């Protein structure tokens, strides 16, 4: 029997990201939107050459269309939810350390420059999509904008960090204030998760 694509498990409760992301938003975003992508992907791969493939391989091999779109959205959302953690306490900084910090400084001069550029990429992405921090083949870091379900795997890059700017990620909490959502999401990034993605390449 073919192995189905599973929902990723959250490492926190539905209310633990508040006030940055509310329980209502997380319930809809994770529990309904992502679940729908997972269900649709499993339907699309059943009894096809893709049914025994790992998710990353489906993304690399699938042609443009419903299969790639659903696989990409499952992968993107899994990355997004995995990298989040309860907000740091007021007055505390939430910053990367170690090799990730060094790589950010090497590619962007300092963390604040990186954060501003990543935030700008997320803010200015037209319509729905994702802003990504990726690691290139030569080990340097780069910021990318990918629309809809597109992601770094399709372009031979290692995905490290993403900001979801589909409206369902923030509209219940921030309405059309995408900039406010982007500004606040930095307080709930788990940099240890992001660093592990880089170290594992």
Coordinates of N, CA and C in Angstrom, one line a residue:
X1 N 0.8 -1.2 0.0 CA 0.0 0.0 0.0 C 0.9 1.3 0.0
X2 N 0.5 2.2 -0.8 CA 1.3 3.4 -0.9 C 1.2 4.2 0.3
X3 N 2.3 4.9 0.6 CA 2.4 5.8 1.8 C 1.7 7.1 1.5
X4 N 0.8 7.5 2.3 CA 0.1 8.8 2.1 C 1.0 10.0 2.7
X5 N 0.8 11.1 2.1 CA 1.5 12.3 2.6 C 0.7 12.7 3.9
X6 N 1.4 12.9 5.0 CA 0.8 13.2 6.3 C 0.8 14.7 6.6
X7 N -0.1 15.1 7.4 CA -0.1 16.4 8.0 C 1.1 16.6 8.9
X8 N 1.9 17.6 8.8 CA 3.0 17.9 9.8 C 2.4 18.2 11.2
X9 N 3.0 17.7 12.2 CA 2.6 18.0 13.5 C 3.1 19.3 14.0
X10 N 2.3 20.1 14.7 CA 2.7 21.3 15.3 C 3.5 21.1 16.6
X11 N 4.5 21.9 16.8 CA 5.3 21.7 18.1 C 4.8 22.7 19.2
X12 N 3.6 23.2 19.0 CA 3.0 24.2 19.9 C 1.5 24.1 19.8
X13 N 0.8 24.7 20.8 CA -0.6 24.7 20.8 C -1.2 25.7 19.9
X14 N -2.4 25.6 19.5 CA -3.0 26.5 18.6 C -3.1 28.0 19.1
X15 N -3.1 28.1 20.4 CA -3.1 29.5 21.0 C -1.7 30.0 21.4
X16 N -0.7 29.2 21.2 CA 0.7 29.6 21.7 C 1.4 30.7 20.9
X17 N 0.9 31.0 19.7 CA 1.6 32.0 18.9 C 0.9 33.4 19.1
X18 N -0.2 33.4 19.8 CA -0.8 34.7 20.1 C 0.1 35.6 20.9
X19 N 0.0 36.9 20.7 CA -0.9 37.7 19.9 C -0.4 37.9 18.4
X20 N 0.7 37.3 18.1 CA 1.2 37.5 16.7 C 0.3 36.8 15.7
X21 N 0.0 35.5 16.0 CA -1.0 34.8 15.2 C -2.0 34.2 16.1
X22 N -3.3 34.5 15.9 CA -4.3 34.1 16.8 C -4.6 32.6 16.6
X23 N -5.3 32.1 17.7 CA -5.8 30.7 17.6 C -6.7 30.5 16.4
X24 N -7.6 31.5 16.2 CA -8.5 31.4 15.1 C -7.8 31.3 13.7
X25 N -6.8 32.1 13.5 CA -6.0 32.1 12.3 C -5.3 30.7 12.1
X26 N -4.7 30.3 13.2 CA -3.9 29.0 13.1 C -4.9 27.9 12.9
X27 N -6.1 27.9 13.5 CA -7.0 26.8 13.3 C -7.5 26.7 11.8
X28 N -7.7 27.9 11.2 CA -8.1 27.9 9.8 C -6.9 27.6 8.9
X29 N -5.8 28.2 9.1 CA -4.6 28.1 8.3 C -4.0 26.7 8.3
X30 N -3.8 26.2 9.5 CA -3.2 24.9 9.6 C -4.3 23.8 9.5
X31 N -5.4 24.0 10.2 CA -6.4 22.9 10.3 C -7.3 22.7 9.1
X32 N -7.4 23.8 8.3 CA -8.3 23.7 7.2 C -7.6 23.9 5.9
X33 N -6.8 25.0 5.7 CA -6.1 25.2 4.4 C -5.1 24.1 4.2
X34 N -4.2 23.9 5.1 CA -3.2 22.9 4.9 C -3.8 21.5 4.8
X35 N -4.8 21.2 5.6 CA -5.4 19.9 5.5 C -6.0 19.6 4.1
X36 N -6.6 20.7 3.6 CA -7.2 20.6 2.2 C -6.1 20.3 1.2
X37 N -4.9 21.0 1.3 CA -3.8 20.7 0.4 C -3.3 19.2 0.5
X38 N -3.2 18.8 1.7 CA -2.8 17.4 2.0 C -3.8 16.4 1.4
X39 N -5.0 16.6 1.6 CA -6.1 15.7 1.1 C -6.1 15.7 -0.4
X40 N -6.0 16.9 -1.0 CA -6.0 17.0 -2.5 C -4.8 16.3 -3.1
X41 N -3.6 16.5 -2.5 CA -2.4 15.9 -3.0 C -2.5 14.4 -2.9
X42 N -3.0 13.9 -1.8 CA -3.1 12.4 -1.8 C -4.0 11.8 -2.8
X43 N -5.1 12.6 -3.1 CA -6.0 12.2 -4.2 C -5.3 12.2 -5.5
X44 N -4.5 13.2 -5.8 CA -3.8 13.4 -7.1 C -2.7 12.3 -7.3
X45 N -2.0 11.9 -6.3 CA -0.9 11.0 -6.5 C -1.4 9.5 -6.4
X46 N -2.6 9.2 -6.0 CA -3.0 7.9 -5.9 C -3.0 7.1 -7.2
X47 N -2.4 6.0 -7.2 CA -2.2 5.1 -8.4 C -1.5 5.8 -9.5
X48 N -0.5 6.6 -9.2 CA 0.3 7.2 -10.2 C 1.8 7.0 -9.8
X49 N 2.7 7.4 -10.7 CA 4.1 7.2 -10.4 C 4.6 8.0 -9.2
X50 N 3.8 8.9 -8.8 CA 4.2 9.8 -7.7 C 3.8 9.2 -6.3
X51 N 3.0 8.2 -6.2 CA 2.4 7.8 -4.9 C 3.5 7.3 -3.9
X52 N 4.6 6.8 -4.4 CA 5.6 6.4 -3.4 C 6.8 7.3 -3.3
X53 N 6.7 8.5 -3.9 CA 7.8 9.5 -3.9 C 7.7 10.3 -2.6
X54 N 8.9 10.7 -2.1 CA 8.9 11.7 -1.0 C 8.4 13.0 -1.6
X55 N 7.9 13.9 -0.7 CA 7.3 15.1 -1.0 C 8.2 16.0 -1.8
X56 N 9.5 16.1 -1.4 CA 10.5 16.9 -2.1 C 10.7 16.4 -3.5
X57 N 10.6 15.1 -3.7 CA 10.8 14.6 -5.1 C 9.6 14.8 -6.0
X58 N 8.4 14.8 -5.4 CA 7.2 15.2 -6.2 C 7.3 16.6 -6.7
X59 N 7.8 17.5 -5.8 CA 7.9 18.9 -6.2 C 8.9 19.0 -7.3
X60 N 10.0 18.3 -7.2 CA 11.1 18.4 -8.3 C 10.6 17.9 -9.6
X61 N 9.8 16.8 -9.5 CA 9.5 16.1 -10.8 C 8.1 16.5 -11.4
X62 N 7.2 17.0 -10.6 CA 5.9 17.3 -11.1 C 5.8 18.4 -12.1
X63 N 5.0 18.2 -13.1 CA 4.8 19.3 -14.1 C 4.0 20.4 -13.5
X64 N 4.0 21.6 -14.1 CA 3.1 22.7 -13.6 C 1.7 22.3 -13.7
X65 N 0.9 22.7 -12.6 CA -0.5 22.3 -12.6 C -0.9 21.9 -11.2
X66 N -2.0 21.3 -11.1 CA -2.6 20.9 -9.8 C -1.7 20.1 -8.9
X67 N -1.0 19.1 -9.5 CA -0.1 18.3 -8.7 C 1.0 19.1 -8.0
X68 N 1.7 19.9 -8.9 CA 2.8 20.7 -8.3 C 2.2 21.7 -7.3
X69 N 1.1 22.3 -7.6 CA 0.6 23.4 -6.7 C 0.3 22.8 -5.4
X70 N -0.4 21.7 -5.3 CA -0.7 21.1 -4.0 C 0.5 20.6 -3.3
X71 N 1.4 20.0 -4.0 CA 2.7 19.5 -3.3 C 3.5 20.7 -2.8
X72 N 3.6 21.7 -3.6 CA 4.3 22.9 -3.2 C 3.7 23.5 -2.0
X73 N 2.4 23.6 -1.9 CA 1.8 24.2 -0.8 C 1.9 23.4 0.5
X74 N 1.9 22.1 0.4 CA 2.1 21.2 1.5 C 3.5 21.4 2.1
X75 N 4.5 21.4 1.2 CA 5.9 21.6 1.6 C 6.1 23.0 2.2
X76 N 5.6 24.0 1.5 CA 5.8 25.4 2.0 C 5.2 25.6 3.4
X77 N 4.0 25.1 3.6 CA 3.3 25.2 4.8 C 4.0 24.4 5.9
X78 N 4.5 23.2 5.6 CA 5.2 22.5 6.6 C 6.4 23.2 7.1
X79 N 7.2 23.8 6.1 CA 8.3 24.6 6.5 C 7.9 25.8 7.4
X80 N 6.9 26.5 7.0 CA 6.4 27.7 7.7 C 6.0 27.3 9.1
X81 N 5.2 26.3 9.3 CA 4.7 26.0 10.7 C 5.8 25.5 11.5
X82 N 6.7 24.7 11.0 CA 7.8 24.2 11.7 C 8.7 25.2 12.3
X83 N 8.9 26.3 11.6 CA 9.9 27.4 12.0 C 9.3 28.4 13.0
X84 N 8.1 28.2 13.4 CA 7.5 29.1 14.4 C 7.5 28.6 15.8
X85 N 7.5 29.5 16.7 CA 7.6 29.2 18.2 C 6.8 30.3 18.9
X86 N 6.4 30.1 20.2 CA 5.8 31.1 21.0 C 6.6 32.4 21.0
X87 N 6.0 33.6 21.0 CA 6.7 34.8 21.0 C 7.7 35.0 22.1
X88 N 8.8 35.6 21.8 CA 9.8 36.0 22.9 C 9.1 37.0 23.8
X89 N 9.6 37.1 25.1 CA 9.1 38.0 26.0 C 9.4 39.4 25.6
X90 N 8.5 40.3 26.0 CA 8.7 41.7 25.7 C 10.1 42.2 26.2
X91 N 10.8 42.9 25.3 CA 12.1 43.4 25.7 C 13.2 42.4 25.3
X92 N 12.9 41.2 25.0 CA 13.9 40.2 24.6 C 14.1 40.2 23.1
X93 N 15.3 40.0 22.7 CA 15.6 39.9 21.2 C 15.5 38.5 20.8
X94 N 15.1 38.3 19.5 CA 15.0 37.0 18.9 C 15.9 37.0 17.7
X95 N 17.2 36.5 17.9 CA 18.2 36.6 16.9 C 18.8 35.2 16.6
X96 N 19.3 35.0 15.4 CA 20.1 33.8 15.1 C 21.4 33.8 15.7
X97 N 22.0 32.6 15.9 CA 23.3 32.5 16.5 C 24.2 31.6 15.6
X98 N 25.5 31.5 16.0 CA 26.4 30.5 15.4 C 26.5 30.6 13.9
X99 N 26.6 29.5 13.2 CA 26.9 29.5 11.8 C 25.8 30.2 11.0
X100 N 24.6 30.2 11.4 CA 23.5 30.9 10.7 C 23.8 32.4 10.8
X101 N 24.1 32.9 11.9 CA 24.4 34.3 12.1 C 25.6 34.7 11.2
X102 N 26.6 33.9 11.2 CA 27.8 34.2 10.4 C 27.4 34.3 8.9
X103 N 26.6 33.3 8.5 CA 26.2 33.3 7.1 C 25.4 34.5 6.7
X104 N 24.5 34.9 7.6 CA 23.7 36.1 7.4 C 24.6 37.4 7.3
X105 N 25.5 37.5 8.2 CA 26.4 38.6 8.1 C 27.3 38.6 6.9
X106 N 27.7 37.4 6.5 CA 28.5 37.3 5.3 C 27.8 37.7 4.0
X107 N 26.5 37.4 4.0 CA 25.7 37.7 2.8 C 25.0 39.0 2.8
X108 N 24.7 39.6 4.0 CA 23.9 40.8 4.1 C 24.5 41.9 4.9
X109 N 25.7 41.7 5.4 CA 26.5 42.6 6.2 C 26.1 42.6 7.7
X110 N 24.8 42.6 8.0 CA 24.3 42.5 9.4 C 22.9 42.0 9.4
X111 N 22.4 41.7 10.6 CA 21.1 41.1 10.7 C 20.0 42.0 10.3
X112 N 20.1 43.3 10.7 CA 19.0 44.3 10.5 C 18.9 44.5 9.0
X113 N 20.0 44.5 8.2 CA 19.9 44.7 6.8 C 19.1 43.5 6.2
X114 N 19.5 42.3 6.7 CA 18.8 41.1 6.2 C 17.3 41.2 6.5
X115 N 17.0 41.5 7.7 CA 15.5 41.5 8.1 C 14.8 42.6 7.3
X116 N 15.3 43.7 7.1 CA 14.7 44.7 6.2 C 14.5 44.2 4.8
X117 N 15.5 43.6 4.3 CA 15.3 43.1 2.9 C 14.4 42.0 2.8
X118 N 14.3 41.1 3.7 CA 13.4 40.0 3.7 C 12.0 40.5 3.9
X119 N 11.8 41.5 4.8 CA 10.5 42.0 5.0 C 10.0 42.8 3.8
X120 N 10.9 43.5 3.1 CA 10.5 44.2 1.9 C 10.1 43.2 0.8
X121 N 10.8 42.1 0.7 CA 10.5 41.1 -0.3 C 9.1 40.5 0.0
X122 N 8.8 40.3 1.2 CA 7.4 39.8 1.6 C 6.4 40.8 1.3
X123 N 6.7 42.1 1.7 CA 5.7 43.1 1.5 C 5.4 43.4 0.1
X124 N 6.4 43.4 -0.8 CA 6.2 43.8 -2.1 C 5.8 42.7 -3.1
X125 N 5.8 41.5 -2.6 CA 5.4 40.4 -3.5 C 3.9 40.6 -3.9
X126 N 3.7 40.6 -5.2 CA 2.4 40.9 -5.7 C 1.5 39.7 -5.6
X127 N 0.3 39.9 -5.0 CA -0.7 38.8 -4.9 C -0.2 37.8 -3.8
X128 N -0.5 36.5 -4.1 CA -0.2 35.5 -3.1 C 1.2 34.8 -3.4
X129 N 1.8 34.4 -2.3 CA 3.1 33.7 -2.5 C 3.9 33.7 -1.2
X130 N 5.3 33.6 -1.4 CA 6.2 33.4 -0.3 C 7.5 34.1 -0.5
X131 N 8.0 34.7 0.6 CA 9.3 35.2 0.6 C 10.2 34.2 1.3
X132 N 11.4 33.9 0.7 CA 12.3 32.9 1.2 C 13.7 33.4 1.4
X133 N 14.3 32.9 2.4 CA 15.7 32.9 2.6 C 16.2 31.6 2.2
X134 N 17.1 31.5 1.2 CA 17.6 30.3 0.7 C 19.2 30.2 0.7
X135 N 19.7 29.0 0.7 CA 21.1 28.8 0.6 C 21.4 28.3 -0.8
X136 N 22.3 29.0 -1.5 CA 22.6 28.6 -2.9 C 23.7 27.5 -2.9
X137 N 24.0 27.0 -4.1 CA 24.9 25.9 -4.2 C 26.3 26.2 -3.7
X138 N 26.7 27.5 -3.7 CA 28.0 27.9 -3.2 C 28.0 28.2 -1.7
X139 N 26.8 28.0 -1.1 CA 26.7 28.2 0.3 C 26.3 29.6 0.8
X140 N 26.2 30.6 -0.1 CA 25.8 31.9 0.2 C 24.3 32.0 0.4
X141 N 23.8 33.0 1.1 CA 22.4 33.1 1.4 C 21.8 34.2 0.4
X142 N 20.6 34.0 0.1 CA 19.9 34.8 -0.9 C 18.4 34.9 -0.5
X143 N 17.8 36.1 -0.8 CA 16.4 36.3 -0.6 C 15.6 36.1 -2.0
X144 N 14.6 35.3 -2.0 CA 13.8 35.1 -3.2 C 12.3 35.4 -2.9
X145 N 11.6 35.7 -4.0 CA 10.2 35.8 -4.0 C 9.6 34.8 -4.9
X146 N 8.7 33.9 -4.4 CA 8.1 32.9 -5.3 C 6.6 33.0 -5.2
X147 N 5.9 33.2 -6.3 CA 4.5 33.3 -6.3 C 3.8 32.0 -6.0
X148 N 2.6 32.1 -5.5 CA 1.7 30.9 -5.4 C 2.3 29.8 -4.6
X149 N 2.5 28.6 -5.3 CA 3.0 27.4 -4.6 C 4.5 27.2 -4.9
X150 N 5.1 28.1 -5.7 CA 6.5 27.9 -6.1 C 7.4 27.9 -4.9
X151 N 8.5 27.2 -5.0 CA 9.4 27.2 -3.8 C 10.9 26.9 -4.3
X152 N 11.8 27.1 -3.4 CA 13.2 26.9 -3.7 C 13.6 25.5 -4.3
X153 N 13.0 24.5 -3.8 CA 13.3 23.2 -4.3 C 13.3 23.0 -5.8
X154 N 12.3 23.7 -6.4 CA 12.1 23.6 -7.8 C 13.3 24.3 -8.6
X155 N 14.0 25.2 -7.8 CA 15.1 26.0 -8.4 C 16.5 25.6 -8.0
X156 N 16.6 24.4 -7.4 CA 17.9 23.9 -6.9 C 18.5 24.6 -5.7
X157 N 17.6 25.2 -4.9 CA 18.1 25.9 -3.7 C 17.7 25.2 -2.5
X158 N 18.4 25.5 -1.4 CA 18.0 24.9 -0.1 C 17.2 25.9 0.7
X159 N 15.9 25.6 1.0 CA 15.1 26.6 1.7 C 15.4 26.6 3.2
X160 N 15.5 27.8 3.7 CA 15.9 28.0 5.1 C 14.8 28.6 5.9
X161 N 14.2 29.7 5.4 CA 13.2 30.5 6.1 C 12.1 31.0 5.1
X162 N 10.9 31.0 5.5 CA 9.9 31.5 4.6 C 8.8 32.4 5.4
X163 N 8.3 33.4 4.7 CA 7.2 34.2 5.2 C 6.0 34.0 4.2
X164 N 4.9 33.5 4.7 CA 3.7 33.2 3.9 C 3.0 34.5 3.8
X165 N 2.8 35.0 2.5 CA 2.0 36.2 2.4 C 0.7 35.9 1.6
X166 N 0.3 34.7 1.5 CA -1.1 34.4 1.1 C -2.0 35.1 2.2
X167 N -3.1 35.7 1.8 CA -4.0 36.4 2.7 C -4.5 35.5 3.8
X168 N -4.7 34.2 3.6 CA -5.2 33.4 4.7 C -4.2 33.3 5.8
X169 N -3.0 33.6 5.6 CA -2.0 33.6 6.7 C -2.2 34.7 7.7
X170 N -2.8 35.8 7.3 CA -2.8 36.9 8.2 C -4.1 37.7 8.3
X171 N -5.1 37.5 7.3 CA -6.2 38.4 7.2 C -7.1 38.5 8.4
X172 N -7.4 37.4 9.0 CA -8.2 37.4 10.2 C -7.7 38.3 11.3
X173 N -6.4 38.4 11.4 CA -5.7 39.1 12.5 C -5.3 40.5 12.1
X174 N -5.0 40.7 10.8 CA -4.4 42.0 10.4 C -5.2 42.6 9.2
X175 N -6.2 42.0 8.7 CA -7.0 42.5 7.5 C -6.0 42.7 6.4
X176 N -6.0 43.9 5.8 CA -5.1 44.2 4.7 C -3.7 44.8 5.2
X177 N -3.4 44.7 6.4 CA -2.2 45.3 7.0 C -1.1 44.2 6.9
X178 N -0.7 43.9 5.7 CA 0.4 42.9 5.5 C 1.7 43.3 6.2
X179 N 2.0 44.6 6.2 CA 3.2 45.1 6.8 C 3.3 44.8 8.3
X180 N 2.1 44.9 9.0 CA 2.1 44.7 10.4 C 2.4 43.2 10.7
X181 N 1.7 42.4 10.0 CA 2.0 40.9 10.1 C 3.5 40.6 9.9
X182 N 4.1 41.1 8.9 CA 5.5 40.9 8.6 C 6.4 41.4 9.7
X183 N 6.1 42.6 10.2 CA 6.9 43.1 11.3 C 6.8 42.2 12.5
X184 N 5.7 41.7 12.8 CA 5.5 40.9 14.1 C 6.0 39.5 14.0
X185 N 6.0 39.0 12.8 CA 6.4 37.5 12.7 C 7.8 37.2 13.1
X186 N 8.6 38.3 13.1 CA 10.0 38.1 13.5 C 10.2 37.6 14.9
X187 N 9.2 37.9 15.8 CA 9.3 37.6 17.2 C 8.9 36.1 17.4
X188 N 8.4 35.4 16.4 CA 8.0 34.0 16.6 C 8.8 33.1 15.7
X189 N 9.9 33.5 15.2 CA 10.8 32.6 14.4 C 11.7 31.8 15.3
X190 N 11.7 30.5 15.1 CA 12.6 29.7 15.9 C 13.9 29.5 15.1
X191 N 14.9 30.3 15.4 CA 16.2 30.3 14.6 C 16.9 29.0 14.7
X192 N 16.7 28.2 15.7 CA 17.4 26.9 15.8 C 16.9 26.0 14.7
X193 N 15.6 26.1 14.4 CA 15.0 25.3 13.3 C 15.6 25.7 12.0
X194 N 15.7 27.0 11.8 CA 16.2 27.6 10.5 C 17.7 27.2 10.4
X195 N 18.5 27.3 11.4 CA 19.9 26.9 11.4 C 20.1 25.4 11.0
X196 N 19.2 24.6 11.6 CA 19.3 23.1 11.3 C 19.1 22.8 9.8
X197 N 18.2 23.6 9.2 CA 18.0 23.4 7.7 C 19.3 23.7 6.9
X198 N 20.0 24.7 7.4 CA 21.3 25.1 6.7 C 22.3 24.0 7.0
X199 N 22.4 23.6 8.2 CA 23.4 22.6 8.6 C 23.2 21.3 7.9
X200 N 22.0 21.0 7.5 CA 21.7 19.7 7.0 C 21.9 19.5 5.5
X201 N 22.3 20.6 4.9 CA 22.4 20.5 3.4 C 23.7 19.7 3.0

